Amino acid sequence: MGKFHVVEKFVSINGEARQAGALAAFIRFAGCNLNCSYCDTRWANEKNVPYEILSEEEIYAFIKDSGVCNVTLTGGEPLMQTNMDRLLMMLGKDPSLRIEIETNGSIDIAPFVNIPGNIVFTLDYKLPGSGMHEAMKVSNYRYLKQSDSVKFVVSDRQDLDYAREIIEKYCLNDRATVYISSAFSRVEPTEIVNYMIEHQMMREKMQLQLHKYIWDPNRKGV
């Protein structure tokens, strides 16, 4: 039986990526190996953050009791959790569930990609504005499927230039769906749209963090 450090579990809408706007059962795990300058869940990464210790059976029971079929495993960094493979194997056995793993892009996803089930990855690529771009594990891109996503959170035009370079270098549009979003309050969404027009970025998708526009940006549990 695995033991997982869970700081939040709740039902809300997905704010980003393919299931944006759809209801999901969120499981937020404690701890992260990065320290992004714009991190909006830094509280979940603090050493003394309160958490529940839950087994994979208890997590699965919460998801089933919620009645929601979309599951978002997030953090922190979910793939840092010991026995994450056990949780994914349990969730993957339920054909009614769609499981999305939101990972920061610095952890090797190879141990998890062949676990059976409707499991997809949303990988961040941390740009220079995050201060964490040197931690990115680009070898992950060899494992991407069309059902997966890569997300770039931009802070300024330099980040936009860098994102375009990475997208082209690793042919990301051929591997997965690529999203570009603004680091909340750092860059105006119109600047991203204008940049996409300027550079004819026709395959990438611009997105907003919906939950930050619906609720207070600092609110937990949404």
PDB file of C-alpha atoms in Angstrom:
ATOM      1  CA  MET A   1       0.000   0.000   0.000  1.00  0.00           C
ATOM      2  CA  GLY A   2       1.348   3.421  -0.971  1.00  0.00           C
ATOM      3  CA  LYS A   3       1.249   6.472   1.255  1.00  0.00           C
ATOM      4  CA  PHE A   4       0.745   9.850  -0.385  1.00  0.00           C
ATOM      5  CA  HIS A   5       1.104  13.337   1.069  1.00  0.00           C
ATOM      6  CA  VAL A   6      -2.045  15.182  -0.036  1.00  0.00           C
ATOM      7  CA  VAL A   7      -2.506  18.864   0.785  1.00  0.00           C
ATOM      8  CA  GLU A   8      -5.826  19.333  -1.032  1.00  0.00           C
ATOM      9  CA  LYS A   9      -8.543  17.253  -2.642  1.00  0.00           C
ATOM     10  CA  PHE A  10     -11.535  18.971  -4.192  1.00  0.00           C
ATOM     11  CA  VAL A  11     -13.809  19.202  -7.219  1.00  0.00           C
ATOM     12  CA  SER A  12     -13.609  22.217  -9.513  1.00  0.00           C
ATOM     13  CA  ILE A  13     -13.150  23.021 -13.181  1.00  0.00           C
ATOM     14  CA  ASN A  14      -9.861  22.442 -14.922  1.00  0.00           C
ATOM     15  CA  GLY A  15      -8.290  25.819 -15.485  1.00  0.00           C
ATOM     16  CA  GLU A  16      -5.877  24.828 -18.242  1.00  0.00           C
ATOM     17  CA  ALA A  17      -4.984  22.448 -21.086  1.00  0.00           C
ATOM     18  CA  ARG A  18      -7.293  20.050 -22.957  1.00  0.00           C
ATOM     19  CA  GLN A  19      -9.974  19.764 -20.287  1.00  0.00           C
ATOM     20  CA  ALA A  20     -10.150  23.479 -19.493  1.00  0.00           C
ATOM     21  CA  GLY A  21     -13.634  24.319 -18.282  1.00  0.00           C
ATOM     22  CA  ALA A  22     -14.550  20.695 -17.499  1.00  0.00           C
ATOM     23  CA  LEU A  23     -15.189  19.443 -13.983  1.00  0.00           C
ATOM     24  CA  ALA A  24     -12.359  17.449 -12.431  1.00  0.00           C
ATOM     25  CA  ALA A  25     -11.477  15.824  -9.137  1.00  0.00           C
ATOM     26  CA  PHE A  26      -8.197  17.397  -8.059  1.00  0.00           C
ATOM     27  CA  ILE A  27      -5.579  15.710  -5.911  1.00  0.00           C
ATOM     28  CA  ARG A  28      -2.817  18.136  -4.919  1.00  0.00           C
ATOM     29  CA  PHE A  29       0.344  16.594  -3.514  1.00  0.00           C
ATOM     30  CA  ALA A  30       2.860  18.253  -1.187  1.00  0.00           C
ATOM     31  CA  GLY A  31       6.373  19.190  -2.220  1.00  0.00           C
ATOM     32  CA  CYS A  32       8.221  20.314  -5.341  1.00  0.00           C
ATOM     33  CA  ASN A  33      11.808  20.145  -6.549  1.00  0.00           C
ATOM     34  CA  LEU A  34      11.598  23.540  -8.275  1.00  0.00           C
ATOM     35  CA  ASN A  35      11.046  27.093  -7.067  1.00  0.00           C
ATOM     36  CA  CYS A  36       9.521  29.066  -9.921  1.00  0.00           C
ATOM     37  CA  SER A  37       9.455  32.837  -9.568  1.00  0.00           C
ATOM     38  CA  TYR A  38       5.721  32.991 -10.341  1.00  0.00           C
ATOM     39  CA  CYS A  39       4.667  29.850  -8.446  1.00  0.00           C
ATOM     40  CA  ASP A  40       1.027  30.127  -7.370  1.00  0.00           C
ATOM     41  CA  THR A  41       1.086  27.099  -5.055  1.00  0.00           C
ATOM     42  CA  ARG A  42       4.287  27.832  -3.148  1.00  0.00           C
ATOM     43  CA  TRP A  43       2.422  27.151   0.077  1.00  0.00           C
ATOM     44  CA  ALA A  44       2.084  23.501  -0.976  1.00  0.00           C
ATOM     45  CA  ASN A  45       5.852  23.196  -1.323  1.00  0.00           C
ATOM     46  CA  GLU A  46       6.792  24.424   2.141  1.00  0.00           C
ATOM     47  CA  LYS A  47       8.452  21.861   4.393  1.00  0.00           C
ATOM     48  CA  ASN A  48       5.907  22.261   7.172  1.00  0.00           C
ATOM     49  CA  VAL A  49       2.772  22.372   5.025  1.00  0.00           C
ATOM     50  CA  PRO A  50      -0.091  20.392   6.626  1.00  0.00           C
ATOM     51  CA  TYR A  51      -1.079  17.297   4.664  1.00  0.00           C
ATOM     52  CA  GLU A  52      -3.127  14.114   4.863  1.00  0.00           C
ATOM     53  CA  ILE A  53      -1.440  10.761   4.449  1.00  0.00           C
ATOM     54  CA  LEU A  54      -3.708   8.812   2.101  1.00  0.00           C
ATOM     55  CA  SER A  55      -3.418   5.424   0.449  1.00  0.00           C
ATOM     56  CA  GLU A  56      -4.177   4.838  -3.212  1.00  0.00           C
ATOM     57  CA  GLU A  57      -7.424   3.160  -2.107  1.00  0.00           C
ATOM     58  CA  GLU A  58      -8.473   6.280  -0.172  1.00  0.00           C
ATOM     59  CA  ILE A  59      -7.633   8.559  -3.085  1.00  0.00           C
ATOM     60  CA  TYR A  60      -9.595   6.339  -5.455  1.00  0.00           C
ATOM     61  CA  ALA A  61     -12.544   6.300  -3.046  1.00  0.00           C
ATOM     62  CA  PHE A  62     -12.601  10.130  -2.938  1.00  0.00           C
ATOM     63  CA  ILE A  63     -12.576  10.291  -6.726  1.00  0.00           C
ATOM     64  CA  LYS A  64     -15.406   7.770  -7.081  1.00  0.00           C
ATOM     65  CA  ASP A  65     -17.460   9.458  -4.362  1.00  0.00           C
ATOM     66  CA  SER A  66     -17.117  12.766  -6.239  1.00  0.00           C
ATOM     67  CA  GLY A  67     -18.914  11.299  -9.251  1.00  0.00           C
ATOM     68  CA  VAL A  68     -16.487  13.126 -11.570  1.00  0.00           C
ATOM     69  CA  CYS A  69     -14.693  11.231 -14.348  1.00  0.00           C
ATOM     70  CA  ASN A  70     -11.820  13.680 -14.973  1.00  0.00           C
ATOM     71  CA  VAL A  71      -8.952  13.383 -12.473  1.00  0.00           C
ATOM     72  CA  THR A  72      -6.139  15.934 -12.162  1.00  0.00           C
ATOM     73  CA  LEU A  73      -3.042  14.944 -10.207  1.00  0.00           C
ATOM     74  CA  THR A  74      -1.102  18.096  -9.423  1.00  0.00           C
ATOM     75  CA  GLY A  75       1.153  19.739  -6.856  1.00  0.00           C
ATOM     76  CA  GLY A  76       3.675  20.654  -6.024  1.00  0.00           C
ATOM     77  CA  GLU A  77       5.148  17.985  -8.230  1.00  0.00           C
ATOM     78  CA  PRO A  78       3.059  14.799  -8.224  1.00  0.00           C
ATOM     79  CA  LEU A  79       5.747  12.561  -9.742  1.00  0.00           C
ATOM     80  CA  MET A  80       7.931  13.113  -6.664  1.00  0.00           C
ATOM     81  CA  GLN A  81       5.497  11.042  -4.621  1.00  0.00           C
ATOM     82  CA  THR A  82       6.815   7.593  -3.735  1.00  0.00           C
ATOM     83  CA  ASN A  83       4.666   4.829  -5.249  1.00  0.00           C
ATOM     84  CA  MET A  84       3.005   7.118  -7.794  1.00  0.00           C
ATOM     85  CA  ASP A  85       3.101   4.129 -10.145  1.00  0.00           C
ATOM     86  CA  ARG A  86       0.859   2.209  -7.718  1.00  0.00           C
ATOM     87  CA  LEU A  87      -1.708   5.004  -7.682  1.00  0.00           C
ATOM     88  CA  LEU A  88      -1.685   5.287 -11.476  1.00  0.00           C
ATOM     89  CA  MET A  89      -2.089   1.522 -11.863  1.00  0.00           C
ATOM     90  CA  MET A  90      -5.132   1.593  -9.602  1.00  0.00           C
ATOM     91  CA  LEU A  91      -6.731   4.590 -11.296  1.00  0.00           C
ATOM     92  CA  GLY A  92      -5.843   3.268 -14.740  1.00  0.00           C
ATOM     93  CA  LYS A  93      -7.856   0.097 -14.138  1.00  0.00           C
ATOM     94  CA  ASP A  94     -11.061   2.145 -14.061  1.00  0.00           C
ATOM     95  CA  PRO A  95     -12.088   2.766 -17.698  1.00  0.00           C
ATOM     96  CA  SER A  96     -14.514   5.498 -16.641  1.00  0.00           C
ATOM     97  CA  LEU A  97     -11.667   7.775 -15.485  1.00  0.00           C
ATOM     98  CA  ARG A  98      -9.476  10.140 -17.466  1.00  0.00           C
ATOM     99  CA  ILE A  99      -6.315  10.843 -15.454  1.00  0.00           C
ATOM    100  CA  GLU A 100      -4.222  13.945 -16.139  1.00  0.00           C
ATOM    101  CA  ILE A 101      -0.804  14.315 -14.527  1.00  0.00           C
ATOM    102  CA  GLU A 102       0.357  17.933 -14.288  1.00  0.00           C
ATOM    103  CA  THR A 103       4.155  17.731 -14.036  1.00  0.00           C
ATOM    104  CA  ASN A 104       6.727  20.520 -14.031  1.00  0.00           C
ATOM    105  CA  GLY A 105       8.886  19.055 -16.802  1.00  0.00           C
ATOM    106  CA  SER A 106      11.952  18.251 -14.700  1.00  0.00           C
ATOM    107  CA  ILE A 107      11.028  14.688 -13.680  1.00  0.00           C
ATOM    108  CA  ASP A 108      11.581  11.635 -15.890  1.00  0.00           C
ATOM    109  CA  ILE A 109       8.181  10.376 -17.052  1.00  0.00           C
ATOM    110  CA  ALA A 110       9.565   7.154 -18.547  1.00  0.00           C
ATOM    111  CA  PRO A 111       8.594   4.978 -15.528  1.00  0.00           C
ATOM    112  CA  PHE A 112       4.948   5.971 -15.939  1.00  0.00           C
ATOM    113  CA  VAL A 113       4.235   6.116 -19.669  1.00  0.00           C
ATOM    114  CA  ASN A 114       3.439   2.422 -20.145  1.00  0.00           C
ATOM    115  CA  ILE A 115       0.994   2.113 -17.255  1.00  0.00           C
ATOM    116  CA  PRO A 116      -2.325   0.963 -18.776  1.00  0.00           C
ATOM    117  CA  GLY A 117      -5.308   3.270 -18.652  1.00  0.00           C
ATOM    118  CA  ASN A 118      -6.584   6.607 -19.881  1.00  0.00           C
ATOM    119  CA  ILE A 119      -3.569   8.513 -18.516  1.00  0.00           C
ATOM    120  CA  VAL A 120      -2.269  11.716 -20.082  1.00  0.00           C
ATOM    121  CA  PHE A 121       0.538  14.103 -19.242  1.00  0.00           C
ATOM    122  CA  THR A 122       0.582  17.890 -19.201  1.00  0.00           C
ATOM    123  CA  LEU A 123       4.250  18.855 -19.116  1.00  0.00           C
ATOM    124  CA  ASP A 124       5.382  22.351 -18.264  1.00  0.00           C
ATOM    125  CA  TYR A 125       8.399  23.830 -19.960  1.00  0.00           C
ATOM    126  CA  LYS A 126       9.799  26.343 -17.499  1.00  0.00           C
ATOM    127  CA  LEU A 127      11.006  29.401 -19.390  1.00  0.00           C
ATOM    128  CA  PRO A 128      13.769  31.823 -18.299  1.00  0.00           C
ATOM    129  CA  GLY A 129      11.233  34.046 -16.546  1.00  0.00           C
ATOM    130  CA  SER A 130      10.582  31.203 -14.106  1.00  0.00           C
ATOM    131  CA  GLY A 131      14.248  30.943 -13.142  1.00  0.00           C
ATOM    132  CA  MET A 132      14.020  27.166 -13.572  1.00  0.00           C
ATOM    133  CA  HIS A 133      14.563  26.608 -17.308  1.00  0.00           C
ATOM    134  CA  GLU A 134      17.888  24.809 -16.836  1.00  0.00           C
ATOM    135  CA  ALA A 135      16.091  22.041 -14.899  1.00  0.00           C
ATOM    136  CA  MET A 136      13.967  20.929 -17.854  1.00  0.00           C
ATOM    137  CA  LYS A 137      14.246  17.279 -18.928  1.00  0.00           C
ATOM    138  CA  VAL A 138      13.751  17.458 -22.686  1.00  0.00           C
ATOM    139  CA  SER A 139      14.302  13.691 -23.017  1.00  0.00           C
ATOM    140  CA  ASN A 140      10.665  13.429 -21.882  1.00  0.00           C
ATOM    141  CA  TYR A 141       9.539  14.584 -25.299  1.00  0.00           C
ATOM    142  CA  ARG A 142      10.353  11.219 -26.861  1.00  0.00           C
ATOM    143  CA  TYR A 143       7.500   9.722 -24.821  1.00  0.00           C
ATOM    144  CA  LEU A 144       4.803  12.252 -25.692  1.00  0.00           C
ATOM    145  CA  LYS A 145       1.550  11.108 -27.291  1.00  0.00           C
ATOM    146  CA  GLN A 146      -1.002  13.113 -29.254  1.00  0.00           C
ATOM    147  CA  SER A 147      -3.244  13.017 -26.186  1.00  0.00           C
ATOM    148  CA  ASP A 148      -0.569  14.782 -24.088  1.00  0.00           C
ATOM    149  CA  SER A 149       0.109  18.516 -23.734  1.00  0.00           C
ATOM    150  CA  VAL A 150       3.103  20.803 -23.297  1.00  0.00           C
ATOM    151  CA  LYS A 151       2.506  24.108 -21.543  1.00  0.00           C
ATOM    152  CA  PHE A 152       4.628  27.268 -21.705  1.00  0.00           C
ATOM    153  CA  VAL A 153       3.926  29.969 -19.093  1.00  0.00           C
ATOM    154  CA  VAL A 154       5.433  33.224 -20.340  1.00  0.00           C
ATOM    155  CA  SER A 155       6.471  36.268 -18.350  1.00  0.00           C
ATOM    156  CA  ASP A 156       7.692  38.567 -21.157  1.00  0.00           C
ATOM    157  CA  ARG A 157       8.670  38.705 -24.825  1.00  0.00           C
ATOM    158  CA  GLN A 158      11.977  36.992 -24.120  1.00  0.00           C
ATOM    159  CA  ASP A 159      10.012  34.009 -22.836  1.00  0.00           C
ATOM    160  CA  LEU A 160       7.896  34.028 -25.986  1.00  0.00           C
ATOM    161  CA  ASP A 161      11.008  33.955 -28.175  1.00  0.00           C
ATOM    162  CA  TYR A 162      12.457  31.136 -26.071  1.00  0.00           C
ATOM    163  CA  ALA A 163       9.225  29.132 -26.194  1.00  0.00           C
ATOM    164  CA  ARG A 164       9.042  29.406 -29.985  1.00  0.00           C
ATOM    165  CA  GLU A 165      12.634  28.189 -30.235  1.00  0.00           C
ATOM    166  CA  ILE A 166      11.939  25.142 -28.039  1.00  0.00           C
ATOM    167  CA  ILE A 167       8.707  24.314 -29.875  1.00  0.00           C
ATOM    168  CA  GLU A 168      10.530  24.333 -33.210  1.00  0.00           C
ATOM    169  CA  LYS A 169      13.677  22.575 -31.979  1.00  0.00           C
ATOM    170  CA  TYR A 170      11.783  19.589 -30.582  1.00  0.00           C
ATOM    171  CA  CYS A 171       8.907  19.596 -33.120  1.00  0.00           C
ATOM    172  CA  LEU A 172       6.470  19.745 -30.229  1.00  0.00           C
ATOM    173  CA  ASN A 173       3.439  20.492 -32.372  1.00  0.00           C
ATOM    174  CA  ASP A 174       3.932  17.097 -34.034  1.00  0.00           C
ATOM    175  CA  ARG A 175       4.161  15.321 -30.691  1.00  0.00           C
ATOM    176  CA  ALA A 176       1.429  16.844 -28.518  1.00  0.00           C
ATOM    177  CA  THR A 177      -0.861  19.862 -28.127  1.00  0.00           C
ATOM    178  CA  VAL A 178       1.101  23.003 -27.256  1.00  0.00           C
ATOM    179  CA  TYR A 179      -0.354  25.720 -25.021  1.00  0.00           C
ATOM    180  CA  ILE A 180       0.978  29.176 -24.270  1.00  0.00           C
ATOM    181  CA  SER A 181      -0.331  31.110 -21.295  1.00  0.00           C
ATOM    182  CA  SER A 182       0.590  34.232 -19.386  1.00  0.00           C
ATOM    183  CA  ALA A 183       2.142  34.217 -15.952  1.00  0.00           C
ATOM    184  CA  PHE A 184      -0.758  35.861 -14.151  1.00  0.00           C
ATOM    185  CA  SER A 185      -0.314  39.675 -13.916  1.00  0.00           C
ATOM    186  CA  ARG A 186       3.143  39.567 -15.569  1.00  0.00           C
ATOM    187  CA  VAL A 187       2.191  39.812 -19.229  1.00  0.00           C
ATOM    188  CA  GLU A 188      -1.059  40.819 -20.881  1.00  0.00           C
ATOM    189  CA  PRO A 189      -2.820  38.103 -22.893  1.00  0.00           C
ATOM    190  CA  THR A 190      -3.086  40.522 -25.818  1.00  0.00           C
ATOM    191  CA  GLU A 191       0.716  40.575 -26.059  1.00  0.00           C
ATOM    192  CA  ILE A 192       0.734  36.803 -26.488  1.00  0.00           C
ATOM    193  CA  VAL A 193      -1.974  36.926 -29.164  1.00  0.00           C
ATOM    194  CA  ASN A 194      -0.150  39.686 -31.050  1.00  0.00           C
ATOM    195  CA  TYR A 195       3.072  37.689 -30.875  1.00  0.00           C
ATOM    196  CA  MET A 196       1.322  34.619 -32.265  1.00  0.00           C
ATOM    197  CA  ILE A 197      -0.057  36.681 -35.135  1.00  0.00           C
ATOM    198  CA  GLU A 198       3.349  38.238 -35.802  1.00  0.00           C
ATOM    199  CA  HIS A 199       5.058  34.837 -36.003  1.00  0.00           C
ATOM    200  CA  GLN A 200       2.148  32.934 -37.574  1.00  0.00           C
ATOM    201  CA  MET A 201       1.977  30.452 -34.721  1.00  0.00           C
ATOM    202  CA  MET A 202      -1.030  28.613 -36.107  1.00  0.00           C
ATOM    203  CA  ARG A 203      -0.725  25.259 -34.329  1.00  0.00           C
ATOM    204  CA  GLU A 204      -0.133  26.488 -30.789  1.00  0.00           C
ATOM    205  CA  LYS A 205      -3.060  27.413 -28.549  1.00  0.00           C
ATOM    206  CA  MET A 206      -3.178  30.426 -26.278  1.00  0.00           C
ATOM    207  CA  GLN A 207      -4.915  29.802 -22.938  1.00  0.00           C
ATOM    208  CA  LEU A 208      -5.846  31.624 -19.765  1.00  0.00           C
ATOM    209  CA  GLN A 209      -5.877  30.144 -16.265  1.00  0.00           C
ATOM    210  CA  LEU A 210      -9.655  30.147 -15.980  1.00  0.00           C
ATOM    211  CA  HIS A 211      -9.778  29.582 -12.225  1.00  0.00           C
ATOM    212  CA  LYS A 212      -7.838  32.804 -11.631  1.00  0.00           C
ATOM    213  CA  TYR A 213     -10.448  34.814 -13.504  1.00  0.00           C
ATOM    214  CA  ILE A 214     -13.418  33.126 -11.856  1.00  0.00           C
ATOM    215  CA  TRP A 215     -12.101  33.261  -8.277  1.00  0.00           C
ATOM    216  CA  ASP A 216      -9.517  35.227  -6.342  1.00  0.00           C
ATOM    217  CA  PRO A 217      -6.108  34.235  -7.830  1.00  0.00           C
ATOM    218  CA  ASN A 218      -4.851  33.245  -4.373  1.00  0.00           C
ATOM    219  CA  ARG A 219      -7.847  31.172  -3.367  1.00  0.00           C
ATOM    220  CA  LYS A 220      -7.184  27.509  -2.531  1.00  0.00           C
ATOM    221  CA  GLY A 221      -9.455  24.598  -3.361  1.00  0.00           C
ATOM    222  CA  VAL A 222     -10.505  25.807  -6.787  1.00  0.00           C
TER     223      VAL A 222
END
